[in-house]
Amino acid sequence: MDATDQKRLLREMLFARRFEERCAEAYHERQIGGFLHLYPGEEACAIGVLEKARTGSDYVVTGYRDHIHALKSGMNPKALMAELFGKEAGCSKGRGGSMHLFDPDVRFMGGYALVGGPFPLAAGFAKTIQLRGGDEISICFLGDGANNQGTFHETMNMASLWNLPVLFVCENNLYGIGTAIERSTVEINQYKRVAPYGIEAAQCDGQDIDVVMAHAEKAVQHVREKRKPYFLELMTYRLRGHSMSDSGAYRSKEEVEEWAQRDPIGIYKRRLLDAGVVSEDEFHAMDKAIQDEIENEVVRFAAESPEPRVEDIARYVYTEGGKQPWLK
Amino acid sequence: MAEMMYWQGILRAHDEEMARDPLVFAMGEDIGVAGGTYKATSGLFAKYGEQRVIDTPISENSYTGIGVGAAMVGARPIVEIMSVNFAWLAMDQLMNNAAKIHYMSGGRIRCPFVMRVPGGTAHQLGAQHSARMEKVFMGISGLRVVTPATPRDAYGLLKSAVRCDDPVVIIEHESMYNLKGEIPDTEFFTPLEGVEVMRQGKDVSIFAYNISVHWALDAAQKLAQEHGIDAEVIDLRALKPMDRAGIAASVRKTHRAIVVEEDEAPVGVGSEVMAILNEECFFELDAAPVRVHALDVPIPYNRRLEKAAIPNAGDVVAAVRKMLGR
Ligand SMILES: Cc1ncc(C[n+]2csc(CCOP(=O)(O)OP(=O)(O)O)c2C)c(N)n1
Ligand SMILES: [Mg+2]
């Protein structure tokens, strides 16, 4: 990977961080409502894995902590922020919200609130790929907690049985809201849980984007070439509470501090500084430019966009696409 | 026009749609090699292969979700759930995903997903195989719910459901797969919206759907022959969205209404029709509308008790006679 790409990746992670922090502010200012789950600390996971996929052509799906997966898939940050502000120009026309981002134009197939719900959807995208015959793959990002749902086991079984091209990425941040993984789960190494289904799997550090990319490259290649599922577990940590209504008081200061030392942006920045790819000054200029862009373009766009019209509330319950003779 | 059984109508619809579009596929428990619990997919496995006629493991929620995901990106799955009682396990994928994705995405993602499922009480199958769940599905925004009463509609509704861009639940009936009826030889589509007048009449409107259409038709014949009462029988057929105008139109003619449902009364098809009568045509009514329905009990195993729990044509006759005082 050359210096230009390395700088781009650093910028993408920093953009993700600043974007999420700005969302938190907007939430406190009541411009964003509902549940808001932010991604700081986990940036290397979505960005590292999707760097090795063909975004725009591979299908991507995840849970409610979905902003950065959407951005890295190619969603316009303005459409994302406008959605959080509940605006008509939002990626889901203000009908979805933070947990329900969609952009089929870049094959980002959503953001879902029900823990474990996207597993079968991802396998379904893969089923259609299989019927059409192409070399795309389907990528499903979910948390460690989701693996205790029936859909996890049911879908692993069917995906393996039917050779569906799905990459399952488990973002293991050690908690499901306030319940530590060892208090909810017998086998805490998630990648071991797919072995009985005959699915190849690996576990790696999710904080070092170079490590994530190395594993993701292998995982993506496995799925794309063998046309079989693969399971990649990334060990990570969220630096904030589960959502805006969670302070994270169930975690010790020491634990949080230990993981803060392994901040993915910190790790990558240090590496690029040491290699002379960026300077401290360049980094600060980059950070300033990102914050200006978020404020002056992204947030302004969202704030100034019109609300959906109340007259349109019943649109999209059913499809409208022209005349459907079988309806009436 | 050929006489066919209900299951043959369903099979023909599958076959025509699968031959036409390579992205139409079927999945469910025992539908492939075994040909389906009610034969409705028999022969398809040999013709279309295991990629398109898929025997699933017993994982209702997730194979439903796989169908939903496949539909979101362009395929047209027909998912069979072996019995409506088992559909409870698929409710998460059906109501949280299939029903809501089009709306939540601001109309950007379509979900042309079809679920076929037999419901109803058959013969002494016990409480866990006798559910009637139309009230559950018809309460969910974003779904379409239809119920074929005849072989013709078993064929025509499945044809329409596969072509429709919205998620459609088709509720068939355990006891109707061998029912015979005429199906036109040429392709046709039964509309997914609107009622159908099954028998014209002027004295009372009997609203029914699925198996209760047959009780209503039997009752109407008896009422005409033995009591000189001319009943109109309306097949509601589409339970969601329900045809409010069609219901009101019949009552404007007859000024009396009876709803017949195989399900227990609370929060059901009958209560919905009663509300529509109130809202659309209250002042047209010459008598308070009446529901004929199952008892509010888990269906018992014992044959006598089971029969006592479910209404029949005789109950419809009695209700009409009471209403008309004849
Ligand atoms: C079916 C379901 N049950 C419970 C919840 C409430 N809930 C939301 S997130 C969450 C924890 C999920 O943990 P994990 O899968 O590890 O994801 P993380 O938030 O840690 O990324 C729970 C219990 C839900 N949204 N859906
Ligand atoms: Mg977690």
XYZ file of C-alpha atoms and ligand atoms in Angstrom:
681
model
C 0.000 0.000 0.000
C 1.514 3.317 -1.019
C 1.706 6.516 1.005
C -1.295 8.107 -0.719
C -3.524 5.195 0.248
C -2.152 5.136 3.767
C -2.929 8.820 4.197
C -6.381 8.265 2.744
C -7.067 5.486 5.234
C -5.897 7.613 8.137
C -8.145 10.386 6.895
C -11.125 8.014 6.569
C -10.725 6.818 10.150
C -10.327 10.347 11.436
C -13.334 11.482 9.415
C -15.350 8.641 10.955
C -14.266 9.685 14.447
C -15.085 13.365 13.938
C -18.360 12.540 12.227
C -19.508 10.456 15.192
C -18.393 13.081 17.703
C -20.360 15.684 15.792
C -23.404 13.379 15.867
C -23.122 13.245 19.652
C -23.174 17.052 19.787
C -26.160 17.224 17.469
C -27.910 14.691 19.675
C -27.335 16.863 22.745
C -28.642 19.822 20.753
C -31.702 17.684 19.966
C -31.174 17.846 16.227
C -30.830 14.064 16.241
C -33.431 11.996 18.082
C -34.084 8.388 18.948
C -31.398 5.837 19.617
C -27.903 6.793 18.527
C -25.111 4.174 18.604
C -21.672 5.525 17.796
C -18.530 3.793 16.530
C -15.479 5.503 18.120
C -12.799 2.949 18.901
C -13.980 0.482 16.260
C -13.125 2.428 13.082
C -10.460 0.010 11.880
C -13.046 -2.790 11.656
C -15.489 -1.428 9.076
C -12.906 0.636 7.241
C -10.284 -2.095 7.192
C -12.592 -4.865 6.028
C -14.396 -2.820 3.395
C -11.094 -1.489 2.067
C -10.567 -5.048 0.860
C -14.058 -5.521 -0.574
C -15.532 -4.155 -3.791
C -17.796 -1.558 -2.302
C -20.604 -0.581 -4.646
C -20.760 -4.096 -6.018
C -20.508 -6.374 -2.958
C -23.567 -6.177 -0.693
C -23.064 -4.867 2.836
C -25.430 -5.152 5.787
C -25.117 -4.473 9.507
C -26.970 -3.636 12.727
C -27.821 -0.311 14.294
C -24.224 0.943 14.766
C -24.134 1.531 11.054
C -22.897 5.033 10.174
C -19.332 4.121 9.308
C -20.224 0.976 7.368
C -22.543 3.137 5.271
C -19.889 5.811 4.705
C -17.198 3.336 3.748
C -19.664 1.618 1.396
C -19.877 4.902 -0.467
C -22.819 6.709 1.052
C -22.626 10.490 0.824
C -22.024 11.900 4.342
C -24.532 14.665 3.642
C -27.282 12.146 2.924
C -26.284 10.314 6.099
C -26.363 13.389 8.332
C -29.618 14.557 6.727
C -31.121 11.181 7.631
C -30.036 11.580 11.247
C -31.696 14.997 11.205
C -34.858 13.305 9.871
C -34.834 15.162 6.576
C -36.326 14.320 3.178
C -32.843 14.512 1.633
C -31.683 11.755 4.005
C -30.586 8.406 2.611
C -33.897 6.909 3.791
C -35.913 10.093 3.227
C -36.166 10.674 6.959
C -38.210 7.480 7.425
C -35.362 5.391 8.783
C -33.130 7.259 11.211
C -29.704 6.371 12.594
C -30.387 2.633 12.863
C -31.982 2.343 9.411
C -29.610 3.770 6.842
C -30.034 2.450 3.287
C -28.292 3.133 0.010
C -29.031 0.469 -2.596
C -27.147 2.558 -5.205
C -23.913 1.517 -3.503
C -25.388 -1.779 -2.276
C -25.423 -0.737 1.333
C -28.481 -2.774 2.290
C -29.106 -1.419 5.718
C -28.984 -0.822 9.172
C -31.298 -2.990 11.352
C -32.390 -2.691 14.968
C -33.139 -6.292 15.873
C -30.014 -7.965 17.165
C -29.247 -10.921 14.869
C -31.842 -9.911 12.262
C -29.382 -9.240 9.436
C -27.725 -12.699 9.437
C -30.351 -14.293 7.185
C -30.703 -11.168 5.052
C -26.993 -11.368 4.219
C -27.397 -15.028 3.294
C -30.378 -14.024 1.152
C -28.322 -11.492 -0.829
C -25.814 -14.285 -1.375
C -28.593 -16.588 -2.556
C -29.576 -14.099 -5.240
C -25.932 -13.650 -6.249
C -25.707 -17.434 -6.562
C -28.821 -17.605 -8.762
C -27.642 -14.751 -10.989
C -24.137 -16.146 -11.174
C -21.603 -13.405 -10.533
C -18.538 -12.961 -8.407
C -19.988 -10.477 -5.934
C -20.124 -11.399 -2.272
C -22.306 -10.443 0.662
C -20.752 -8.996 3.831
C -22.515 -8.992 7.192
C -21.132 -7.034 10.144
C -22.611 -7.779 13.585
C -21.612 -7.694 17.232
C -20.586 -10.464 19.597
C -23.994 -10.333 21.300
C -25.776 -11.208 18.057
C -24.144 -14.626 18.067
C -26.450 -15.785 20.829
C -29.489 -15.409 18.596
C -31.047 -18.396 16.843
C -30.549 -16.641 13.511
C -26.776 -16.927 13.983
C -26.861 -20.713 14.207
C -29.627 -21.174 11.660
C -27.916 -18.958 9.119
C -24.428 -20.426 9.613
C -25.898 -23.850 8.965
C -27.726 -22.837 5.790
C -24.941 -20.590 4.448
C -22.496 -23.455 4.752
C -24.913 -26.143 3.545
C -25.762 -24.164 0.394
C -22.304 -22.679 -0.257
C -23.492 -19.107 -0.029
C -20.843 -16.434 -0.618
C -21.162 -14.512 2.645
C -18.434 -12.989 4.769
C -19.571 -12.742 8.379
C -17.588 -10.152 10.301
C -17.984 -10.252 14.068
C -17.042 -7.003 15.772
C -16.302 -8.408 19.201
C -16.245 -5.417 21.531
C -16.628 -7.663 24.595
C -20.035 -6.324 25.606
C -23.694 -6.472 24.617
C -24.829 -3.187 26.113
C -23.832 -3.649 29.771
C -23.353 -7.411 29.836
C -19.766 -8.558 29.548
C -19.282 -11.402 27.103
C -18.144 -13.940 29.707
C -21.403 -13.369 31.559
C -23.549 -14.151 28.506
C -21.560 -16.658 26.515
C -19.816 -19.954 27.225
C -17.385 -19.884 24.308
C -16.045 -16.337 24.295
C -13.870 -16.895 21.234
C -16.554 -16.256 18.668
C -14.655 -17.653 15.696
C -14.732 -21.088 17.331
C -18.506 -21.136 17.306
C -18.789 -21.660 13.549
C -16.496 -24.696 13.394
C -19.375 -27.194 13.785
C -20.946 -25.639 10.689
C -17.834 -26.288 8.641
C -17.120 -22.590 8.154
C -13.525 -21.415 8.048
C -12.802 -18.689 10.540
C -10.115 -16.489 12.051
C -9.706 -14.088 14.941
C -7.501 -11.012 14.868
C -6.787 -7.625 16.395
C -9.445 -5.171 15.310
C -7.550 -2.083 16.447
C -4.683 -2.255 13.995
C -6.027 -1.555 10.531
C -3.059 -3.229 8.851
C -3.844 -6.441 10.702
C -7.545 -6.112 9.874
C -6.785 -5.561 6.195
C -4.444 -8.533 6.008
C -7.098 -10.820 7.448
C -9.910 -9.230 5.466
C -8.038 -9.696 2.213
C -7.743 -13.403 2.870
C -11.352 -13.646 4.046
C -12.769 -11.794 1.044
C -10.682 -13.856 -1.324
C -11.896 -17.061 0.322
C -15.539 -16.111 -0.126
C -15.108 -14.696 -3.610
C -13.116 -17.574 -5.015
C -14.390 -20.583 -3.130
C -17.993 -19.323 -3.115
C -18.333 -20.359 0.505
C -18.929 -18.472 3.747
C -16.129 -17.268 6.016
C -16.226 -15.884 9.542
C -13.806 -13.189 10.703
C -13.753 -12.111 14.332
C -12.223 -8.713 15.098
C -11.257 -7.960 18.700
C -12.270 -4.395 19.372
C -13.715 -2.007 21.913
C -16.095 0.918 21.901
C -14.704 3.969 23.629
C -18.149 5.420 24.328
C -21.262 3.958 25.954
C -23.480 1.556 24.018
C -25.757 4.396 22.914
C -26.251 8.003 23.926
C -28.330 6.911 26.895
C -25.571 4.679 28.297
C -22.665 6.020 30.335
C -20.796 2.726 30.284
C -20.511 2.687 34.080
C -20.272 -1.121 34.094
C -16.706 -0.942 32.751
C -13.724 -0.080 34.934
C -11.688 3.072 34.282
C -8.582 0.932 33.958
C -10.152 -1.231 31.293
C -11.306 1.737 29.238
C -7.919 3.422 29.638
C -6.113 0.276 28.517
C -8.168 0.123 25.328
C -7.839 3.868 24.745
C -4.094 3.207 24.474
C -4.984 0.938 21.573
C -7.111 3.496 19.753
C -7.018 2.497 16.066
C -6.384 6.043 14.918
C -3.554 6.440 17.438
C -1.937 3.177 16.335
C -2.078 4.008 12.651
C -1.030 7.622 13.073
C 2.030 6.541 15.078
C 2.979 4.085 12.353
C 2.666 6.657 9.590
C 4.565 9.250 11.627
C 7.388 6.774 12.265
C 7.543 5.883 8.595
C 7.594 9.536 7.627
C 4.372 9.201 5.641
C 2.720 12.078 7.489
C 4.026 14.755 9.816
C 2.358 15.983 12.971
C 1.566 19.248 11.136
C -0.018 17.454 8.228
C -2.119 15.436 10.634
C -3.407 18.576 12.313
C -4.178 20.190 8.994
C -6.039 17.054 7.966
C -8.026 17.073 11.183
C -8.921 20.742 10.769
C -9.999 20.211 7.156
C -12.201 17.287 8.207
C -13.888 19.233 10.965
C -14.474 22.178 8.617
C -15.979 19.904 6.001
C -18.280 18.248 8.530
C -19.407 21.573 9.908
C -19.653 23.685 6.784
C -20.851 21.128 4.310
C -22.307 18.091 6.034
C -24.063 19.546 9.065
C -25.102 22.681 7.232
C -26.678 20.624 4.468
C -28.584 18.517 7.002
C -29.722 21.511 9.018
C -30.904 23.477 5.998
C -32.707 20.613 4.235
C -36.491 20.520 4.350
C -38.476 18.098 6.499
C -40.603 15.437 4.792
C -44.162 16.560 4.111
C -46.816 15.212 6.436
C -49.024 14.662 3.361
C -46.516 12.008 2.280
C -46.701 9.973 5.473
C -48.435 7.008 3.843
C -46.114 6.868 0.834
C -43.837 3.805 0.706
C -46.101 1.530 2.736
C -46.546 -0.225 -0.603
C -44.576 0.192 -3.808
C -45.818 2.699 -6.322
C -43.957 1.544 -9.423
C -46.446 2.265 -12.175
C -49.454 0.155 -12.912
C -49.496 -3.284 -11.366
C -52.379 -5.129 -13.085
C -52.427 -7.820 -10.430
C -53.431 -5.413 -7.706
C -56.976 -4.465 -8.673
C -61.293 -24.621 -18.615
C -60.046 -27.617 -16.676
C -61.146 -29.011 -13.359
C -58.229 -28.987 -10.974
C -57.599 -29.358 -7.308
C -56.495 -26.479 -5.111
C -52.973 -27.926 -4.796
C -52.753 -28.318 -8.549
C -53.582 -24.645 -8.987
C -50.747 -23.713 -6.667
C -48.396 -26.064 -8.478
C -49.349 -24.651 -11.870
C -48.701 -21.088 -10.675
C -45.255 -22.082 -9.374
C -44.419 -23.847 -12.598
C -45.493 -21.014 -14.887
C -43.691 -18.361 -12.872
C -40.512 -20.408 -12.481
C -40.448 -21.183 -16.203
C -40.848 -17.496 -17.015
C -38.308 -15.974 -14.618
C -35.078 -17.672 -13.508
C -35.014 -15.522 -10.363
C -38.268 -17.024 -9.072
C -37.397 -19.783 -6.623
C -39.185 -21.815 -3.956
C -38.029 -22.816 -0.523
C -39.473 -24.553 2.496
C -39.450 -27.729 4.519
C -39.930 -30.895 2.457
C -40.993 -29.020 -0.661
C -38.311 -30.447 -2.951
C -37.425 -34.118 -2.983
C -40.559 -34.990 -1.016
C -42.743 -32.759 -3.220
C -44.428 -30.795 -0.450
C -46.699 -31.776 2.421
C -49.734 -31.046 0.213
C -48.070 -31.873 -3.128
C -48.207 -28.187 -4.100
C -44.587 -28.246 -5.296
C -44.433 -31.827 -6.561
C -42.279 -32.368 -9.625
C -40.620 -28.958 -9.411
C -37.412 -30.314 -7.894
C -36.838 -32.606 -10.854
C -37.648 -29.832 -13.301
C -35.826 -26.848 -11.792
C -33.147 -28.398 -9.587
C -31.971 -27.906 -6.048
C -30.826 -24.320 -6.531
C -34.393 -23.174 -7.178
C -36.461 -25.710 -5.259
C -34.815 -25.723 -1.897
C -35.469 -28.141 0.944
C -34.702 -26.100 4.037
C -33.701 -27.167 7.506
C -36.335 -26.585 10.203
C -35.323 -22.977 10.758
C -38.421 -20.932 9.963
C -37.157 -17.520 11.002
C -33.888 -17.701 9.122
C -35.078 -19.253 5.875
C -37.806 -16.646 5.841
C -35.076 -14.033 6.321
C -33.021 -15.562 3.519
C -36.070 -15.208 1.279
C -36.475 -11.587 2.367
C -32.813 -10.827 1.691
C -32.985 -12.517 -1.704
C -36.068 -10.447 -2.557
C -34.372 -7.185 -1.547
C -31.742 -7.606 -4.227
C -33.891 -8.774 -7.106
C -35.009 -12.382 -6.708
C -38.641 -13.477 -6.291
C -38.784 -16.143 -3.600
C -41.856 -18.197 -2.760
C -41.345 -19.372 0.805
C -43.615 -22.123 2.091
C -44.105 -22.497 5.819
C -45.433 -25.977 6.515
C -48.196 -24.805 8.850
C -49.277 -21.385 10.003
C -48.597 -22.446 13.585
C -44.896 -22.521 12.708
C -45.070 -19.056 11.192
C -44.919 -17.615 14.700
C -41.224 -18.503 14.586
C -40.798 -16.481 11.412
C -42.587 -13.389 12.671
C -39.407 -11.436 13.361
C -38.162 -11.611 9.788
C -41.646 -11.158 8.397
C -42.772 -8.179 10.409
C -39.541 -6.435 11.326
C -37.882 -6.891 7.953
C -40.172 -7.892 5.065
C -43.014 -5.583 6.030
C -40.920 -2.539 6.895
C -37.900 -2.377 4.617
C -39.628 -0.541 1.783
C -41.008 2.088 4.125
C -37.909 2.447 6.317
C -35.744 2.933 3.240
C -37.962 5.720 1.973
C -39.093 3.519 -0.904
C -35.550 2.747 -2.052
C -35.603 -1.019 -1.462
C -38.397 -3.296 -2.603
C -39.225 -6.608 -1.066
C -41.181 -8.787 -3.521
C -41.347 -11.658 -1.086
C -44.103 -14.307 -1.036
C -44.963 -16.483 1.937
C -47.425 -19.340 1.393
C -48.803 -21.050 4.406
C -51.707 -23.361 5.211
C -53.794 -22.329 8.179
C -57.016 -23.499 9.727
C -58.350 -26.397 11.665
C -58.134 -29.775 9.984
C -58.998 -33.061 11.695
C -58.043 -33.499 15.329
C -54.539 -32.126 14.957
C -54.639 -30.515 18.380
C -54.138 -26.943 19.508
C -50.617 -26.536 18.150
C -51.609 -27.499 14.603
C -54.947 -25.723 14.362
C -54.168 -22.017 14.533
C -55.801 -19.465 12.333
C -53.469 -16.483 12.234
C -54.852 -14.098 9.628
C -55.587 -11.567 12.366
C -51.871 -11.390 13.150
C -50.688 -10.809 9.588
C -53.454 -8.370 8.688
C -52.450 -6.168 11.607
C -49.025 -5.446 10.137
C -48.453 -2.350 8.006
C -46.596 -3.038 4.812
C -47.808 -6.604 4.236
C -50.466 -7.760 1.813
C -52.563 -10.692 3.024
C -54.753 -12.785 0.729
C -56.726 -15.986 1.232
C -57.798 -18.214 -1.687
C -61.162 -19.953 -1.274
C -61.092 -21.780 -4.620
C -58.586 -23.602 -6.849
C -58.905 -20.729 -9.305
C -57.787 -18.208 -6.702
C -55.143 -20.535 -5.264
C -53.625 -20.312 -8.744
C -54.445 -16.687 -9.517
C -53.399 -15.196 -6.203
C -50.017 -16.912 -6.266
C -49.461 -15.644 -9.813
C -50.249 -12.101 -8.679
C -48.215 -12.364 -5.498
C -45.090 -13.401 -7.390
C -45.431 -10.433 -9.757
C -46.232 -7.927 -7.026
C -43.375 -5.787 -5.706
C -44.673 -5.852 -2.111
C -44.417 -8.689 0.418
C -47.490 -10.926 0.204
C -48.698 -13.567 2.666
C -51.015 -16.170 1.141
C -53.021 -18.114 3.690
C -54.218 -21.414 2.279
C -56.170 -24.048 4.198
C -55.149 -27.479 5.490
C -58.514 -28.979 4.504
C -58.841 -27.430 1.061
C -55.888 -28.791 -0.929
C -58.060 -31.480 -2.519
C -60.959 -29.155 -3.256
C -61.911 -29.263 -6.942
C -62.829 -26.365 -9.167
C -62.452 -24.858 -12.612
C -59.291 -23.019 -13.566
C -59.116 -21.283 -16.974
C -56.536 -22.761 -19.322
C -55.063 -19.381 -20.168
C -52.896 -17.456 -17.727
C -54.673 -15.061 -15.417
C -54.161 -13.074 -12.252
C -56.553 -12.823 -9.321
C -56.282 -9.269 -7.990
C -54.611 -8.815 -4.609
C -57.149 -6.167 -3.645
C -60.933 -6.179 -3.689
C -63.796 -8.461 -2.690
C -65.555 -10.884 -4.999
C -69.294 -11.443 -5.094
C -69.651 -15.233 -5.041
C -73.460 -15.213 -5.064
C -75.772 -12.304 -5.735
C -78.556 -11.717 -3.233
C -80.747 -8.962 -1.844
C -81.739 -9.851 1.743
C -78.443 -10.100 3.632
C -74.703 -9.887 2.933
C -72.611 -12.771 4.242
C -68.926 -11.823 4.362
C -66.508 -14.735 4.421
C -62.995 -15.711 3.357
C -61.017 -18.876 2.760
C -62.919 -21.952 4.055
C -65.800 -19.927 5.484
C -66.777 -18.917 1.921
C -67.896 -22.515 1.465
C -69.935 -22.492 4.668
C -71.529 -19.247 3.514
C -72.365 -20.650 0.066
C -73.871 -23.803 1.595
C -75.866 -21.676 3.999
C -77.106 -19.378 1.216
C -78.372 -22.363 -0.742
C -80.225 -23.703 2.269
C -81.626 -20.276 3.113
C -82.969 -19.917 -0.424
C -84.413 -23.411 -0.645
C -85.868 -23.771 2.811
C -86.505 -20.267 4.066
C -87.006 -18.073 1.029
C -84.095 -15.854 2.013
C -81.893 -14.470 -0.761
C -78.385 -14.075 0.661
C -75.452 -12.402 -1.035
C -72.093 -14.107 -0.403
C -68.983 -11.968 -0.529
C -65.496 -13.453 -0.537
C -63.369 -10.855 1.249
C -60.288 -12.613 -0.198
C -57.890 -9.715 0.455
C -57.621 -9.241 4.200
C -54.992 -6.531 3.894
C -55.620 -4.054 2.519
C -59.335 -4.757 2.934
C -61.821 -3.494 0.353
C -63.872 -1.000 2.367
C -65.821 0.219 -0.649
C -66.651 -3.319 -1.764
C -67.976 -4.199 1.686
C -70.106 -1.058 1.840
C -71.444 -1.569 -1.699
C -72.954 -4.913 -0.800
C -74.542 -3.607 2.390
C -76.057 -0.673 0.484
C -77.930 -3.312 -1.467
C -78.930 -5.717 1.331
C -78.887 -3.520 4.459
C -77.841 -6.474 6.604
C -74.459 -7.986 7.350
C -73.045 -11.199 8.807
C -69.339 -12.026 8.989
C -68.253 -15.642 9.090
C -64.769 -16.558 10.228
C -63.077 -19.775 11.232
C -61.035 -17.824 13.765
C -61.965 -16.824 17.298
C -63.651 -13.412 17.443
C -61.408 -11.033 19.389
C -59.265 -8.676 17.303
C -60.068 -10.511 14.097
C -61.418 -10.283 10.571
C -64.956 -10.002 11.917
C -64.125 -7.145 14.242
C -62.381 -5.330 11.388
C -65.384 -5.756 9.087
C -67.695 -4.536 11.876
C -65.578 -1.413 12.253
C -65.670 -0.827 8.498
C -69.462 -1.183 8.505
C -69.642 1.432 11.239
C -67.333 3.809 9.487
C -68.537 3.375 5.908
C -72.238 2.550 5.928
C -73.750 2.642 9.411
C -76.973 4.334 8.317
C -77.537 1.744 5.591
C -77.952 -0.992 8.193
C -81.435 -2.232 9.098
C -80.131 -4.615 11.755
C -77.111 -4.840 14.016
C -74.395 -6.811 12.197
C -73.454 -10.204 13.609
C -70.278 -12.303 13.730
C -70.246 -16.073 13.354
C -66.907 -17.287 14.651
C -64.942 -19.960 16.503
C -65.061 -20.220 20.274
C -62.270 -18.445 22.113
C -60.434 -21.646 23.110
C -57.244 -23.455 22.053
C -58.620 -26.033 19.615
C -59.239 -29.291 21.509
C -58.240 -32.722 20.238
C -61.531 -34.558 20.913
C -63.593 -34.730 17.704
C -66.843 -33.523 19.301
C -65.134 -30.687 21.111
C -63.201 -29.705 18.009
C -66.407 -29.543 15.968
C -68.069 -27.530 18.670
C -65.244 -24.973 18.613
C -65.488 -24.207 14.901
C -68.550 -22.714 13.182
C -70.302 -24.346 10.221
C -72.968 -23.681 7.600
C -75.729 -24.468 10.097
C -74.504 -21.697 12.384
C -74.623 -19.273 9.481
C -78.190 -20.311 8.625
C -79.234 -19.851 12.248
C -77.634 -16.417 12.506
C -79.300 -15.190 9.305
C -82.707 -16.520 10.327
C -82.419 -14.874 13.705
C -81.461 -11.581 12.131
C -84.367 -11.673 9.694
C -86.852 -13.155 12.155
C -87.707 -15.984 9.755
C -33.835 -8.821 19.307
C -33.280 -7.744 20.154
N -33.116 -7.937 21.482
C -32.605 -6.957 22.258
C -32.277 -5.735 21.741
C -31.715 -4.635 22.616
N -30.266 -4.468 22.306
C -29.848 -3.543 21.453
S -28.207 -3.623 21.180
C -28.010 -4.882 22.269
C -26.640 -5.461 22.497
C -26.037 -6.062 21.300
O -24.692 -6.370 21.505
P -23.708 -6.746 20.337
O -24.355 -7.647 19.374
O -22.442 -7.236 20.948
O -23.457 -5.376 19.541
P -22.680 -4.070 20.008
O -23.729 -3.065 20.334
O -21.820 -4.411 21.142
O -21.921 -3.645 18.802
C -29.254 -5.230 22.821
C -29.440 -6.266 23.850
C -32.499 -5.567 20.352
N -32.259 -4.409 19.743
N -32.971 -6.570 19.582
Mg -20.764 -6.182 21.486
